[in-house]
XYZ file of C-alpha atoms in Angstrom:
307
model
C -18.082 2.146 21.367
C -17.467 5.871 21.513
C -20.352 7.055 19.377
C -19.176 10.653 19.083
C -15.724 9.529 17.826
C -17.037 6.994 15.348
C -19.689 9.516 14.177
C -16.930 12.036 13.339
C -14.861 9.432 11.559
C -17.875 8.241 9.561
C -18.691 11.794 8.514
C -15.135 12.281 7.209
C -15.673 9.179 4.968
C -19.074 10.368 3.842
C -17.704 13.798 2.961
C -14.852 12.283 0.977
C -17.018 9.695 -0.858
C -20.164 11.723 -1.299
C -21.420 9.741 -4.274
C -22.930 6.331 -4.946
C -22.288 3.546 -7.464
C -25.031 2.623 -9.872
C -25.409 -0.731 -11.661
C -26.814 -0.209 -15.145
C -27.424 -2.606 -18.027
C -24.990 -2.560 -20.926
C -26.258 -2.731 -24.495
C -24.833 -4.310 -27.626
C -25.016 -3.042 -31.247
C -28.356 -1.482 -32.189
C -29.231 -1.334 -28.414
C -29.514 -5.126 -28.184
C -29.918 -6.169 -24.536
C -27.119 -8.146 -22.878
C -26.842 -10.005 -19.514
C -23.929 -7.741 -18.598
C -24.137 -4.696 -16.315
C -21.699 -1.877 -15.723
C -20.901 0.109 -12.595
C -20.956 3.919 -12.777
C -20.443 6.792 -10.358
C -23.766 8.616 -9.921
C -22.117 12.066 -9.745
C -19.703 12.007 -12.776
C -21.069 9.039 -14.756
C -17.488 7.544 -14.854
C -17.255 3.840 -15.448
C -15.957 1.966 -12.364
C -13.657 -1.031 -12.653
C -12.414 -2.745 -15.820
C -15.118 -5.352 -16.377
C -18.862 -5.729 -16.428
C -20.822 -7.513 -13.685
C -23.817 -9.834 -13.543
C -27.391 -8.953 -12.622
C -26.871 -10.583 -9.224
C -23.934 -8.413 -8.260
C -24.607 -5.790 -5.582
C -21.920 -3.078 -5.144
C -20.918 -2.041 -1.704
C -21.822 1.450 -0.466
C -20.109 4.309 1.381
C -21.971 3.143 4.494
C -20.090 -0.203 4.208
C -16.816 1.710 4.065
C -17.907 3.630 7.169
C -18.489 0.334 9.006
C -14.953 -0.731 8.210
C -13.461 2.536 9.379
C -15.621 2.610 12.511
C -14.417 -0.884 13.447
C -10.783 0.147 12.987
C -11.448 3.298 14.993
C -12.781 1.212 17.886
C -9.483 -0.737 17.965
C -6.925 2.031 17.571
C -8.746 4.950 19.161
C -9.408 7.624 16.616
C -9.211 10.565 19.090
C -5.515 10.875 18.374
C -5.345 9.421 14.900
C -5.463 10.902 11.376
C -7.515 9.600 8.514
C -6.790 9.942 4.759
C -9.021 8.925 1.865
C -8.358 8.082 -1.795
C -10.516 6.983 -4.728
C -9.263 4.813 -7.584
C -11.955 2.489 -8.921
C -12.642 1.771 -5.288
C -12.466 3.253 -1.789
C -9.142 3.529 0.017
C -8.691 4.796 3.591
C -5.479 4.946 5.615
C -5.485 5.460 9.380
C -2.447 6.812 11.143
C -2.235 6.039 14.891
C -0.735 8.511 17.289
C 3.047 9.047 17.369
C 3.384 7.111 20.612
C 3.360 3.981 18.376
C 6.593 5.075 16.657
C 9.360 2.476 17.102
C 13.053 2.650 16.239
C 14.465 0.044 13.902
C 17.981 0.852 15.082
C 19.150 3.611 17.406
C 16.865 6.695 17.270
C 17.286 7.856 13.660
C 15.437 5.187 11.708
C 11.905 4.954 13.004
C 8.671 3.501 11.688
C 5.066 3.529 12.876
C 1.972 1.613 11.861
C -0.566 2.464 9.218
C -3.872 0.735 8.769
C -4.803 0.490 5.075
C -8.423 -0.307 4.184
C -9.712 -0.808 0.695
C -13.121 -1.597 -0.704
C -12.988 -2.442 -4.414
C -15.458 -3.605 -6.926
C -14.033 -6.979 -7.675
C -14.272 -10.566 -6.420
C -12.525 -9.764 -3.147
C -14.169 -6.544 -2.201
C -12.771 -5.761 1.254
C -9.078 -5.725 2.297
C -7.432 -4.554 5.474
C -3.692 -4.524 6.080
C -1.165 -3.365 8.619
C 1.597 -1.353 6.922
C 4.257 0.976 8.179
C 5.363 4.559 7.593
C 9.114 5.192 7.693
C 9.987 8.690 8.845
C 13.364 9.080 7.141
C 12.200 8.569 3.560
C 8.462 8.986 3.982
C 7.758 5.626 2.527
C 4.562 3.746 3.278
C 4.726 0.000 2.719
C 3.092 -3.315 3.457
C 4.763 -6.635 4.209
C 2.414 -8.898 2.319
C 4.595 -11.946 2.905
C 3.464 -11.838 6.535
C -0.002 -13.399 6.485
C -0.926 -11.974 9.871
C -0.687 -8.407 8.538
C -3.690 -8.506 6.157
C -7.157 -9.937 5.669
C -9.716 -9.943 2.858
C -13.282 -11.092 2.318
C -16.010 -10.862 -0.266
C -18.897 -8.398 -0.284
C -22.082 -10.373 0.182
C -24.320 -8.054 2.164
C -24.283 -4.815 4.117
C -21.547 -4.499 6.737
C -23.428 -1.990 8.899
C -24.796 -4.770 11.196
C -21.474 -6.605 11.464
C -19.371 -4.232 13.582
C -18.465 -6.829 16.224
C -17.064 -9.246 13.601
C -15.159 -6.396 11.921
C -13.674 -5.221 15.246
C -12.378 -8.748 15.794
C -10.674 -8.663 12.381
C -8.979 -5.383 13.219
C -7.942 -6.557 16.693
C -6.086 -9.410 15.068
C -4.585 -7.009 12.592
C -3.418 -4.647 15.262
C -1.823 -7.610 17.052
C 0.388 -8.175 13.998
C 2.403 -5.020 14.708
C 4.872 -6.787 17.071
C 5.488 -9.487 14.485
C 6.128 -6.846 11.845
C 8.582 -5.039 14.119
C 10.374 -8.307 14.867
C 10.652 -9.086 11.125
C 11.955 -5.634 10.237
C 14.632 -5.732 12.979
C 15.618 -9.165 11.799
C 16.021 -7.705 8.293
C 18.352 -5.061 9.692
C 20.441 -7.830 11.282
C 20.549 -9.883 8.086
C 23.040 -9.181 5.321
C 22.650 -10.154 1.677
C 24.596 -9.863 -1.583
C 23.471 -6.825 -3.503
C 24.847 -8.183 -6.763
C 22.944 -11.482 -6.358
C 19.770 -9.482 -5.597
C 20.245 -7.387 -8.744
C 20.806 -10.469 -10.882
C 17.571 -12.017 -9.625
C 15.314 -8.910 -9.688
C 16.830 -7.082 -12.667
C 18.126 -9.874 -14.943
C 19.901 -8.878 -18.184
C 17.788 -9.781 -21.145
C 20.008 -10.770 -24.081
C 17.356 -9.480 -26.500
C 17.034 -6.114 -24.803
C 17.623 -2.964 -26.832
C 20.367 -0.513 -25.905
C 17.743 1.780 -24.493
C 16.231 -0.930 -22.299
C 19.733 -1.808 -21.003
C 20.467 1.790 -20.330
C 17.178 2.242 -18.432
C 17.907 -0.857 -16.324
C 21.404 0.433 -15.438
C 20.006 3.856 -14.594
C 17.342 2.351 -12.296
C 19.995 0.271 -10.433
C 22.287 3.309 -10.118
C 19.410 5.463 -8.718
C 18.588 2.816 -6.120
C 22.227 2.539 -5.057
C 22.439 6.333 -4.659
C 19.335 6.223 -2.460
C 20.732 3.430 -0.311
C 24.000 5.258 0.239
C 22.331 8.585 0.915
C 20.204 6.972 3.635
C 23.218 5.066 4.946
C 24.987 8.422 5.525
C 21.905 9.905 7.222
C 21.110 6.964 9.455
C 24.576 5.537 10.221
C 24.264 2.362 8.276
C 27.168 0.794 6.310
C 27.360 2.119 2.774
C 27.097 -0.076 -0.306
C 30.530 -0.383 -1.867
C 31.112 0.282 -5.554
C 33.092 -2.987 -6.010
C 34.348 -5.973 -4.100
C 32.167 -7.387 -1.269
C 28.881 -5.599 -2.041
C 26.669 -6.601 0.868
C 23.899 -4.643 2.580
C 21.157 -5.530 5.048
C 17.827 -6.893 3.869
C 16.202 -3.808 5.336
C 18.379 -1.458 3.294
C 17.637 -3.428 0.119
C 13.863 -3.355 0.678
C 13.604 0.303 1.638
C 15.996 1.319 -1.120
C 13.953 -0.430 -3.869
C 10.578 0.593 -2.448
C 11.666 4.167 -1.944
C 12.849 4.420 -5.531
C 9.532 3.251 -6.957
C 7.493 5.537 -4.628
C 9.587 8.699 -4.996
C 11.492 8.415 -8.310
C 9.930 5.966 -10.736
C 7.504 7.160 -13.401
C 4.093 5.608 -13.642
C 1.781 5.976 -16.572
C -1.311 8.015 -15.965
C -0.203 9.995 -12.885
C 1.953 13.055 -12.592
C 4.849 13.756 -10.267
C 2.822 15.238 -7.405
C 5.902 15.971 -5.263
C 5.806 17.788 -2.035
C 7.893 20.932 -1.542
C 10.613 18.733 -0.069
C 10.710 16.523 -3.147
C 8.868 13.488 -1.773
C 5.828 11.810 -3.370
C 3.475 10.786 -0.600
C 0.173 10.645 -2.479
C -1.788 7.426 -2.126
C -1.670 6.687 -5.888
C 2.156 6.604 -5.906
C 2.237 4.478 -2.725
C -0.209 1.988 -4.221
C 1.692 1.784 -7.558
C 5.040 1.407 -5.784
C 3.809 -1.366 -3.453
C 2.328 -3.229 -6.400
C 5.502 -2.923 -8.518
C 6.726 -6.496 -9.224
C 10.314 -5.549 -8.249
C 9.176 -4.305 -4.850
C 7.100 -7.394 -4.281
C 10.047 -9.662 -5.246
C 12.518 -7.874 -2.983
C 10.058 -7.988 -0.101
C 9.627 -11.771 -0.446
C 13.421 -12.254 -0.502
C 14.019 -9.887 2.454
C 11.265 -11.422 4.594
C 12.392 -14.993 3.805
C 15.996 -14.174 4.802
C 14.776 -12.551 8.036
C 12.499 -15.425 9.018
């Protein structure tokens, strides 16, 4: 292992997450003792998570996150990579390999490249690693969770600092999933689907919906269609017709819906945070978009069609 490289990477993680998590007992009325404990940041005092924990629970530490990142660094070579960190009731780290990993989906205009996404939360499944992709044209970052080879998870039971070899093996298997992801994405681009059938399944019309709810639904669909056609013009794809035979590729459907939720949809609790060019590339928007039920549903449909 390149100790100088991993030391630099670990220090970036320590600088970003320069606080610990305390487990403190929670009291009932009149300070009555309870068997429940809460997790709190030791710098701000903020409560972490949404539930209490038991006395036996031991939260992971920043050093455990460093062990995850060091193992990934050993696999992908951090000398030419970039690392980004994010905190939201847990530790999130994304690792961007060098641009030599960029691959064209079709021609030379639509290109993607891998992203390693690591998370360490304070829940029953503490550690997660996944292989996602960054799409240059729309600056989307997305996972294909329907592909089992592109992610792993395991519980926190003890310190990870002495388990680097096992973690490296996990990331080697994860890195090996890139070819499968590329194959699936290119199959999506070769697979057409009915846009109207997709809309009926993902955005069904609720007979009890109010006029405002129906209007919001129609506005969302129209915004996604504009995004799909704008990208079609930029990348040389066939445009989605306004009537008649409304078919598009599974890849266009997936990136159109995910791109809408990352860059245009409104999420409670976070602001716009757009870049000067109008994109929203912050990790919070990416996480919310990838967890949106509509995005998850379209992904499952697109991957199943491309299988």
